[in-house]
Amino acid sequence: MNKKSLSERDICSKYITPALTAAGWDLQTQVREEVSFTDGQIIVKGKTVKRGKPKRADYILYYRPNIPLAVIEAKDNSHSVGDGMQQALAYADDESALSLPFVFSSNGDAFLFHDKTVKEGDVEQELPLDQFPSPDELWDRYCRFKGIKETALEVVTQEFYSDGSDKNPRYYQLNAINRTIEGIAQGKKRLLLVMATGTGKTYTAFQIIWRLWKARTCKRILFLADRNILVDQTRNNDFKPFGQAMHKIVKRTADTSYEIYLALYQALTGTEDEQNIYKEFSPDFFDLIVIDECHRGSAKEDSQWREILEYFDSAIHVGLTATPKETKYVSNIHYFGDPIYTYTLKQGIQDGFLAPYRVVRIDFDKDLAGWRPEEGKTDKFGHEIEDRIYNQKDFDRNLVLEKRTELVAKSITEFLKGTSRYDKVIVFCDNIDHAERMRQALVNQNADMVQENRKYVMRITGDNDEGKAELENFIDPESRYPVIATTSKLMTTGVDAKTTKLVVLDSRIQSMTEFKQIIGRGTRVEEQYGKYFFTIMDFKKATELFADVDFDGPPICIYEPGTDDSPVPPDDLDEMLEDESLAEEFEEGEMLVDGSTPPDIDLDMSSGKPRRYYVKDVEVKVVAERVQYFDPHSGKLITESLKDYTKKRVGEEYTTLNDFIQQWTAAERKQAIIEELEEHGILFEALADEVGKDFGPFDLICHVAFDQPPLTRKERSENVRKRNYFTEYGEQARLVLEALLDKYTDEGIGNLEDISVLNVDPFSQWGTPVEIIQAFGGREQFLEAVKKMKNLLYDTAT
């Protein structure tokens, strides 16, 4: 047998796998082959979506299930032993992939071994096939590298929870779980996990708690959150396996007979000392406290919530957040330390676990230019409007332009009519009053749908019991209604509405933390219900925060008090509430979004002036509208022109026009080049909208990237017809080729490269695909005729 002629799979089965079994690796429990550890980035083409290539490792080796140690990249024997090393190292990368310490490459002759635990000496060495390290050898190296002592082995090797299904933690969840367990085994008491919204923080927390609980490292555990829906979703879903050992603290009563506790901060604390029921537990009662959404109250040093953590100071504290809060007054990192693991929105989108997004920005004339009332102008209630210029900061807070609200509702409705009237929508408003007015405007714009079901539009805010009662239905993919939810703060976080396809921002958002949470309402992927991407419709320039360098970057601590100083909030509480978005809207009604004043009271009793003016007769117009797209490489919105962006991206792949044309001509499947460019961020659908829908991808690239005059698909087809190409074939074959050329003219190159096109009209009228191909003399002759047609199509432009 000639080793050089063997395929990569043959090299694996005949040389690499036997070497593993000889070294003591169990193929059933410790070795996985051809492991796809990402889903492949979602690529949106108009209304169609597809996935890019997932990252796939040839082998991943595990010491125990879900405790991976090594990756092996295999190559066929025409490659050198180390040819796969760089690819394997990319898969084993600590920051964006499997985070594995041991990396191997092999071509069937030997192994190249890269040991990331080596600090001095040779990091890489070549090993004969019969000297592959055993599981115990690699595990021993791993434990020494991580500083895991023998006394901590029980918790580190504790099995994950499994319900018997195929559900396993994703690679980044494994990283987060294992790093947290290892950190605790090393004696760390404060740990922070930063994971983007929609990436399964609660499931990750469950596996951490399960392993620590089963190993009896932590016998009593408290899970803290600040919203009922977060606690209830956790108890009923991810934490369900804890069964009778689990208890939710309610009605301010402490019961010490359980092991797993779930609680709202508000249920444990109060303004009066007798309301602080957490003190009914001894300070050392809990071994572990997991703080969900810890970017909120627990980060603030002088908050009542922090009192709980300080009271149970001896426990291990694990903070979970998608958005670390780092300001002059509030710091997660000061309390927890640097994150033990971070998984960002950008990584989630690139891996295909999170939905990409596009942004529709709509600007109104009054928002851009402002509005000043004429002298003596009164609002609809007869209040004289204070004479000054009102701008976007004022609208819906100090002054309401009712026609502006109507125009927002009209824009949302037009968007839904152009996509689907049943796509779930969340409309974020500035306050509860604004959310109610938006509900009314949307009801009027969607009268036909409201007649079908009155719950088509619902206001879901903290002060409205009927609206809150519909929250579960809004979240449930099986429930059609409500379709549109208007809200202010209640739905900014903790609402796992996986099928949300439109997130509307008519709220002036200044806090990066709040912005990330709101964007997270749309990032979940739900393939079963056709949810692959979502749209953000922005009316108040909130998406300008995408340009902030910290939008998806690592958190940076800027906590700056002196040695003995305690940070004290500024005297101007209102300014702080606006800047830091600390005004929250709780289910139990402790606070409303715009302060403690109920929304139905329009007078500020301290001054006798209206809290906001309502103006009915001022016209508002749309002056600008543009669509922006997500750049999969940078994780940011494309802010430059689409043409400039395309030119730059193509330039990274093809240096010259000649280089592009040569590769296009040589490619058996032109569609493969199109798909590769799409994976690198080229948006052909959007580009065609801008340049011209009659141009194919080849001409769009030549024109935009290399300044060549483009030809339409029709012009290319006509050039082929002029060359008497069809006279070489019989009558039926000519009919088929003519029809293929028409298909190309109407729909593009893909039809010439997919033989299944012969199943549709007009081809199906001439017989089965087999009969049609026989008109050319057989399959090879048919494919050759199509290849010649493709060459002629593009030969006329080269």
JSON list of C-alpha atoms in Angstrom, two decimals, residues 196-328:
[
{"chain": "A", "resi": 196, "resn": "ALA", "atom": "CA", "xyz": [-22.79, 37.56, 26.03]},
{"chain": "A", "resi": 197, "resn": "THR", "atom": "CA", "xyz": [-26.57, 37.50, 26.34]},
{"chain": "A", "resi": 198, "resn": "GLY", "atom": "CA", "xyz": [-28.00, 34.36, 24.76]},
{"chain": "A", "resi": 199, "resn": "THR", "atom": "CA", "xyz": [-24.93, 32.18, 25.33]},
{"chain": "A", "resi": 200, "resn": "GLY", "atom": "CA", "xyz": [-26.36, 30.17, 28.23]},
{"chain": "A", "resi": 201, "resn": "LYS", "atom": "CA", "xyz": [-25.07, 31.79, 31.42]},
{"chain": "A", "resi": 202, "resn": "THR", "atom": "CA", "xyz": [-27.72, 30.08, 33.56]},
{"chain": "A", "resi": 203, "resn": "TYR", "atom": "CA", "xyz": [-27.01, 26.63, 32.10]},
{"chain": "A", "resi": 204, "resn": "THR", "atom": "CA", "xyz": [-23.31, 27.27, 32.71]},
{"chain": "A", "resi": 205, "resn": "ALA", "atom": "CA", "xyz": [-24.07, 28.28, 36.30]},
{"chain": "A", "resi": 206, "resn": "PHE", "atom": "CA", "xyz": [-26.16, 25.13, 36.77]},
{"chain": "A", "resi": 207, "resn": "GLN", "atom": "CA", "xyz": [-23.29, 22.85, 35.71]},
{"chain": "A", "resi": 208, "resn": "ILE", "atom": "CA", "xyz": [-20.87, 24.70, 38.00]},
{"chain": "A", "resi": 209, "resn": "ILE", "atom": "CA", "xyz": [-23.25, 24.36, 40.95]},
{"chain": "A", "resi": 210, "resn": "TRP", "atom": "CA", "xyz": [-24.07, 20.73, 40.12]},
{"chain": "A", "resi": 211, "resn": "ARG", "atom": "CA", "xyz": [-20.43, 19.64, 40.11]},
{"chain": "A", "resi": 212, "resn": "LEU", "atom": "CA", "xyz": [-19.56, 21.51, 43.31]},
{"chain": "A", "resi": 213, "resn": "TRP", "atom": "CA", "xyz": [-22.72, 20.18, 45.02]},
{"chain": "A", "resi": 214, "resn": "LYS", "atom": "CA", "xyz": [-22.21, 16.57, 43.92]},
{"chain": "A", "resi": 215, "resn": "ALA", "atom": "CA", "xyz": [-18.57, 16.65, 45.01]},
{"chain": "A", "resi": 216, "resn": "ARG", "atom": "CA", "xyz": [-19.80, 18.08, 48.37]},
{"chain": "A", "resi": 217, "resn": "THR", "atom": "CA", "xyz": [-17.31, 20.94, 48.00]},
{"chain": "A", "resi": 218, "resn": "CYS", "atom": "CA", "xyz": [-20.29, 23.28, 48.38]},
{"chain": "A", "resi": 219, "resn": "LYS", "atom": "CA", "xyz": [-23.23, 21.87, 50.35]},
{"chain": "A", "resi": 220, "resn": "ARG", "atom": "CA", "xyz": [-25.47, 24.94, 50.58]},
{"chain": "A", "resi": 221, "resn": "ILE", "atom": "CA", "xyz": [-25.77, 27.27, 47.63]},
{"chain": "A", "resi": 222, "resn": "LEU", "atom": "CA", "xyz": [-27.62, 30.54, 47.01]},
{"chain": "A", "resi": 223, "resn": "PHE", "atom": "CA", "xyz": [-28.53, 31.78, 43.51]},
{"chain": "A", "resi": 224, "resn": "LEU", "atom": "CA", "xyz": [-29.30, 35.51, 43.60]},
{"chain": "A", "resi": 225, "resn": "ALA", "atom": "CA", "xyz": [-31.14, 37.55, 40.96]},
{"chain": "A", "resi": 226, "resn": "ASP", "atom": "CA", "xyz": [-33.03, 40.84, 40.96]},
{"chain": "A", "resi": 227, "resn": "ARG", "atom": "CA", "xyz": [-36.12, 39.94, 38.92]},
{"chain": "A", "resi": 228, "resn": "ASN", "atom": "CA", "xyz": [-38.81, 37.36, 39.47]},
{"chain": "A", "resi": 229, "resn": "ILE", "atom": "CA", "xyz": [-38.72, 36.20, 35.88]},
{"chain": "A", "resi": 230, "resn": "LEU", "atom": "CA", "xyz": [-35.01, 35.41, 36.16]},
{"chain": "A", "resi": 231, "resn": "VAL", "atom": "CA", "xyz": [-35.55, 33.33, 39.28]},
{"chain": "A", "resi": 232, "resn": "ASP", "atom": "CA", "xyz": [-38.61, 31.53, 37.95]},
{"chain": "A", "resi": 233, "resn": "GLN", "atom": "CA", "xyz": [-37.05, 30.75, 34.54]},
{"chain": "A", "resi": 234, "resn": "THR", "atom": "CA", "xyz": [-33.98, 29.39, 36.33]},
{"chain": "A", "resi": 235, "resn": "ARG", "atom": "CA", "xyz": [-36.01, 27.22, 38.73]},
{"chain": "A", "resi": 236, "resn": "ASN", "atom": "CA", "xyz": [-38.33, 25.82, 36.06]},
{"chain": "A", "resi": 237, "resn": "ASN", "atom": "CA", "xyz": [-35.72, 25.22, 33.36]},
{"chain": "A", "resi": 238, "resn": "ASP", "atom": "CA", "xyz": [-31.98, 24.81, 33.90]},
{"chain": "A", "resi": 239, "resn": "PHE", "atom": "CA", "xyz": [-32.12, 24.15, 37.66]},
{"chain": "A", "resi": 240, "resn": "LYS", "atom": "CA", "xyz": [-34.98, 21.64, 37.49]},
{"chain": "A", "resi": 241, "resn": "PRO", "atom": "CA", "xyz": [-32.69, 18.59, 38.13]},
{"chain": "A", "resi": 242, "resn": "PHE", "atom": "CA", "xyz": [-32.08, 19.84, 41.70]},
{"chain": "A", "resi": 243, "resn": "GLY", "atom": "CA", "xyz": [-35.65, 18.79, 42.46]},
{"chain": "A", "resi": 244, "resn": "GLN", "atom": "CA", "xyz": [-36.64, 18.68, 46.12]},
{"chain": "A", "resi": 245, "resn": "ALA", "atom": "CA", "xyz": [-33.27, 19.99, 47.27]},
{"chain": "A", "resi": 246, "resn": "MET", "atom": "CA", "xyz": [-34.16, 23.39, 45.76]},
{"chain": "A", "resi": 247, "resn": "HIS", "atom": "CA", "xyz": [-36.19, 26.19, 47.36]},
{"chain": "A", "resi": 248, "resn": "LYS", "atom": "CA", "xyz": [-37.22, 29.71, 46.32]},
{"chain": "A", "resi": 249, "resn": "ILE", "atom": "CA", "xyz": [-37.22, 32.18, 49.21]},
{"chain": "A", "resi": 250, "resn": "VAL", "atom": "CA", "xyz": [-40.58, 34.01, 49.25]},
{"chain": "A", "resi": 251, "resn": "LYS", "atom": "CA", "xyz": [-42.63, 36.07, 51.69]},
{"chain": "A", "resi": 252, "resn": "ARG", "atom": "CA", "xyz": [-39.52, 37.01, 53.62]},
{"chain": "A", "resi": 253, "resn": "THR", "atom": "CA", "xyz": [-39.29, 33.65, 55.37]},
{"chain": "A", "resi": 254, "resn": "ALA", "atom": "CA", "xyz": [-36.09, 31.72, 55.99]},
{"chain": "A", "resi": 255, "resn": "ASP", "atom": "CA", "xyz": [-36.17, 27.92, 55.93]},
{"chain": "A", "resi": 256, "resn": "THR", "atom": "CA", "xyz": [-32.82, 26.29, 56.61]},
{"chain": "A", "resi": 257, "resn": "SER", "atom": "CA", "xyz": [-33.81, 22.75, 55.57]},
{"chain": "A", "resi": 258, "resn": "TYR", "atom": "CA", "xyz": [-32.82, 23.02, 51.88]},
{"chain": "A", "resi": 259, "resn": "GLU", "atom": "CA", "xyz": [-29.50, 22.95, 50.03]},
{"chain": "A", "resi": 260, "resn": "ILE", "atom": "CA", "xyz": [-30.10, 24.94, 46.83]},
{"chain": "A", "resi": 261, "resn": "TYR", "atom": "CA", "xyz": [-31.74, 28.35, 47.37]},
{"chain": "A", "resi": 262, "resn": "LEU", "atom": "CA", "xyz": [-33.00, 30.84, 44.80]},
{"chain": "A", "resi": 263, "resn": "ALA", "atom": "CA", "xyz": [-33.91, 34.37, 45.83]},
{"chain": "A", "resi": 264, "resn": "LEU", "atom": "CA", "xyz": [-34.53, 37.93, 44.75]},
{"chain": "A", "resi": 265, "resn": "TYR", "atom": "CA", "xyz": [-32.27, 40.50, 46.38]},
{"chain": "A", "resi": 266, "resn": "GLN", "atom": "CA", "xyz": [-35.46, 42.38, 47.24]},
{"chain": "A", "resi": 267, "resn": "ALA", "atom": "CA", "xyz": [-36.86, 39.33, 49.06]},
{"chain": "A", "resi": 268, "resn": "LEU", "atom": "CA", "xyz": [-33.83, 39.23, 51.37]},
{"chain": "A", "resi": 269, "resn": "THR", "atom": "CA", "xyz": [-33.36, 42.92, 52.15]},
{"chain": "A", "resi": 270, "resn": "GLY", "atom": "CA", "xyz": [-35.41, 45.96, 53.07]},
{"chain": "A", "resi": 271, "resn": "THR", "atom": "CA", "xyz": [-35.15, 49.44, 54.44]},
{"chain": "A", "resi": 272, "resn": "GLU", "atom": "CA", "xyz": [-35.98, 48.22, 57.94]},
{"chain": "A", "resi": 273, "resn": "ASP", "atom": "CA", "xyz": [-33.66, 45.87, 59.77]},
{"chain": "A", "resi": 274, "resn": "GLU", "atom": "CA", "xyz": [-36.42, 43.33, 60.42]},
{"chain": "A", "resi": 275, "resn": "GLN", "atom": "CA", "xyz": [-36.87, 43.02, 56.67]},
{"chain": "A", "resi": 276, "resn": "ASN", "atom": "CA", "xyz": [-33.28, 41.83, 56.23]},
{"chain": "A", "resi": 277, "resn": "ILE", "atom": "CA", "xyz": [-34.18, 38.17, 56.51]},
{"chain": "A", "resi": 278, "resn": "TYR", "atom": "CA", "xyz": [-30.81, 37.07, 55.18]},
{"chain": "A", "resi": 279, "resn": "LYS", "atom": "CA", "xyz": [-29.59, 37.66, 58.73]},
{"chain": "A", "resi": 280, "resn": "GLU", "atom": "CA", "xyz": [-31.76, 34.75, 59.86]},
{"chain": "A", "resi": 281, "resn": "PHE", "atom": "CA", "xyz": [-29.16, 32.53, 58.19]},
{"chain": "A", "resi": 282, "resn": "SER", "atom": "CA", "xyz": [-25.80, 32.29, 59.91]},
{"chain": "A", "resi": 283, "resn": "PRO", "atom": "CA", "xyz": [-22.96, 34.13, 58.08]},
{"chain": "A", "resi": 284, "resn": "ASP", "atom": "CA", "xyz": [-21.31, 30.80, 57.21]},
{"chain": "A", "resi": 285, "resn": "PHE", "atom": "CA", "xyz": [-24.55, 29.06, 56.15]},
{"chain": "A", "resi": 286, "resn": "PHE", "atom": "CA", "xyz": [-23.82, 29.25, 52.41]},
{"chain": "A", "resi": 287, "resn": "ASP", "atom": "CA", "xyz": [-20.70, 27.78, 50.82]},
{"chain": "A", "resi": 288, "resn": "LEU", "atom": "CA", "xyz": [-21.38, 29.31, 47.41]},
{"chain": "A", "resi": 289, "resn": "ILE", "atom": "CA", "xyz": [-23.33, 32.34, 46.16]},
{"chain": "A", "resi": 290, "resn": "VAL", "atom": "CA", "xyz": [-23.94, 32.78, 42.43]},
{"chain": "A", "resi": 291, "resn": "ILE", "atom": "CA", "xyz": [-24.94, 36.35, 41.53]},
{"chain": "A", "resi": 292, "resn": "ASP", "atom": "CA", "xyz": [-26.87, 36.60, 38.25]},
{"chain": "A", "resi": 293, "resn": "GLU", "atom": "CA", "xyz": [-26.66, 39.84, 36.23]},
{"chain": "A", "resi": 294, "resn": "CYS", "atom": "CA", "xyz": [-24.05, 41.11, 38.70]},
{"chain": "A", "resi": 295, "resn": "HIS", "atom": "CA", "xyz": [-23.48, 44.27, 36.65]},
{"chain": "A", "resi": 296, "resn": "ARG", "atom": "CA", "xyz": [-26.46, 45.77, 38.46]},
{"chain": "A", "resi": 297, "resn": "GLY", "atom": "CA", "xyz": [-26.84, 46.29, 42.21]},
{"chain": "A", "resi": 298, "resn": "SER", "atom": "CA", "xyz": [-24.12, 43.97, 43.48]},
{"chain": "A", "resi": 299, "resn": "ALA", "atom": "CA", "xyz": [-21.45, 46.02, 41.73]},
{"chain": "A", "resi": 300, "resn": "LYS", "atom": "CA", "xyz": [-22.29, 49.17, 43.68]},
{"chain": "A", "resi": 301, "resn": "GLU", "atom": "CA", "xyz": [-20.29, 49.24, 46.89]},
{"chain": "A", "resi": 302, "resn": "ASP", "atom": "CA", "xyz": [-22.76, 51.07, 49.12]},
{"chain": "A", "resi": 303, "resn": "SER", "atom": "CA", "xyz": [-25.89, 49.26, 47.91]},
{"chain": "A", "resi": 304, "resn": "GLN", "atom": "CA", "xyz": [-28.17, 47.18, 50.15]},
{"chain": "A", "resi": 305, "resn": "TRP", "atom": "CA", "xyz": [-27.59, 44.30, 47.76]},
{"chain": "A", "resi": 306, "resn": "ARG", "atom": "CA", "xyz": [-23.86, 44.34, 48.51]},
{"chain": "A", "resi": 307, "resn": "GLU", "atom": "CA", "xyz": [-24.73, 43.96, 52.18]},
{"chain": "A", "resi": 308, "resn": "ILE", "atom": "CA", "xyz": [-25.87, 40.41, 51.46]},
{"chain": "A", "resi": 309, "resn": "LEU", "atom": "CA", "xyz": [-22.56, 39.49, 49.87]},
{"chain": "A", "resi": 310, "resn": "GLU", "atom": "CA", "xyz": [-20.59, 41.08, 52.69]},
{"chain": "A", "resi": 311, "resn": "TYR", "atom": "CA", "xyz": [-22.69, 39.26, 55.30]},
{"chain": "A", "resi": 312, "resn": "PHE", "atom": "CA", "xyz": [-21.92, 35.90, 53.63]},
{"chain": "A", "resi": 313, "resn": "ASP", "atom": "CA", "xyz": [-18.32, 36.91, 53.12]},
{"chain": "A", "resi": 314, "resn": "SER", "atom": "CA", "xyz": [-16.90, 33.44, 53.83]},
{"chain": "A", "resi": 315, "resn": "ALA", "atom": "CA", "xyz": [-18.76, 31.90, 50.87]},
{"chain": "A", "resi": 316, "resn": "ILE", "atom": "CA", "xyz": [-17.38, 31.62, 47.37]},
{"chain": "A", "resi": 317, "resn": "HIS", "atom": "CA", "xyz": [-18.96, 34.35, 45.19]},
{"chain": "A", "resi": 318, "resn": "VAL", "atom": "CA", "xyz": [-19.37, 33.76, 41.44]},
{"chain": "A", "resi": 319, "resn": "GLY", "atom": "CA", "xyz": [-20.65, 36.70, 39.40]},
{"chain": "A", "resi": 320, "resn": "LEU", "atom": "CA", "xyz": [-22.41, 36.24, 36.04]},
{"chain": "A", "resi": 321, "resn": "THR", "atom": "CA", "xyz": [-22.86, 39.08, 33.58]},
{"chain": "A", "resi": 322, "resn": "ALA", "atom": "CA", "xyz": [-23.00, 39.88, 29.89]},
{"chain": "A", "resi": 323, "resn": "THR", "atom": "CA", "xyz": [-22.05, 43.47, 30.55]},
{"chain": "A", "resi": 324, "resn": "PRO", "atom": "CA", "xyz": [-19.47, 44.24, 33.25]},
{"chain": "A", "resi": 325, "resn": "LYS", "atom": "CA", "xyz": [-20.10, 47.67, 34.71]},
{"chain": "A", "resi": 326, "resn": "GLU", "atom": "CA", "xyz": [-17.01, 49.80, 35.16]},
{"chain": "A", "resi": 327, "resn": "THR", "atom": "CA", "xyz": [-17.59, 53.44, 36.10]},
{"chain": "A", "resi": 328, "resn": "LYS", "atom": "CA", "xyz": [-16.27, 55.88, 38.65]}
]
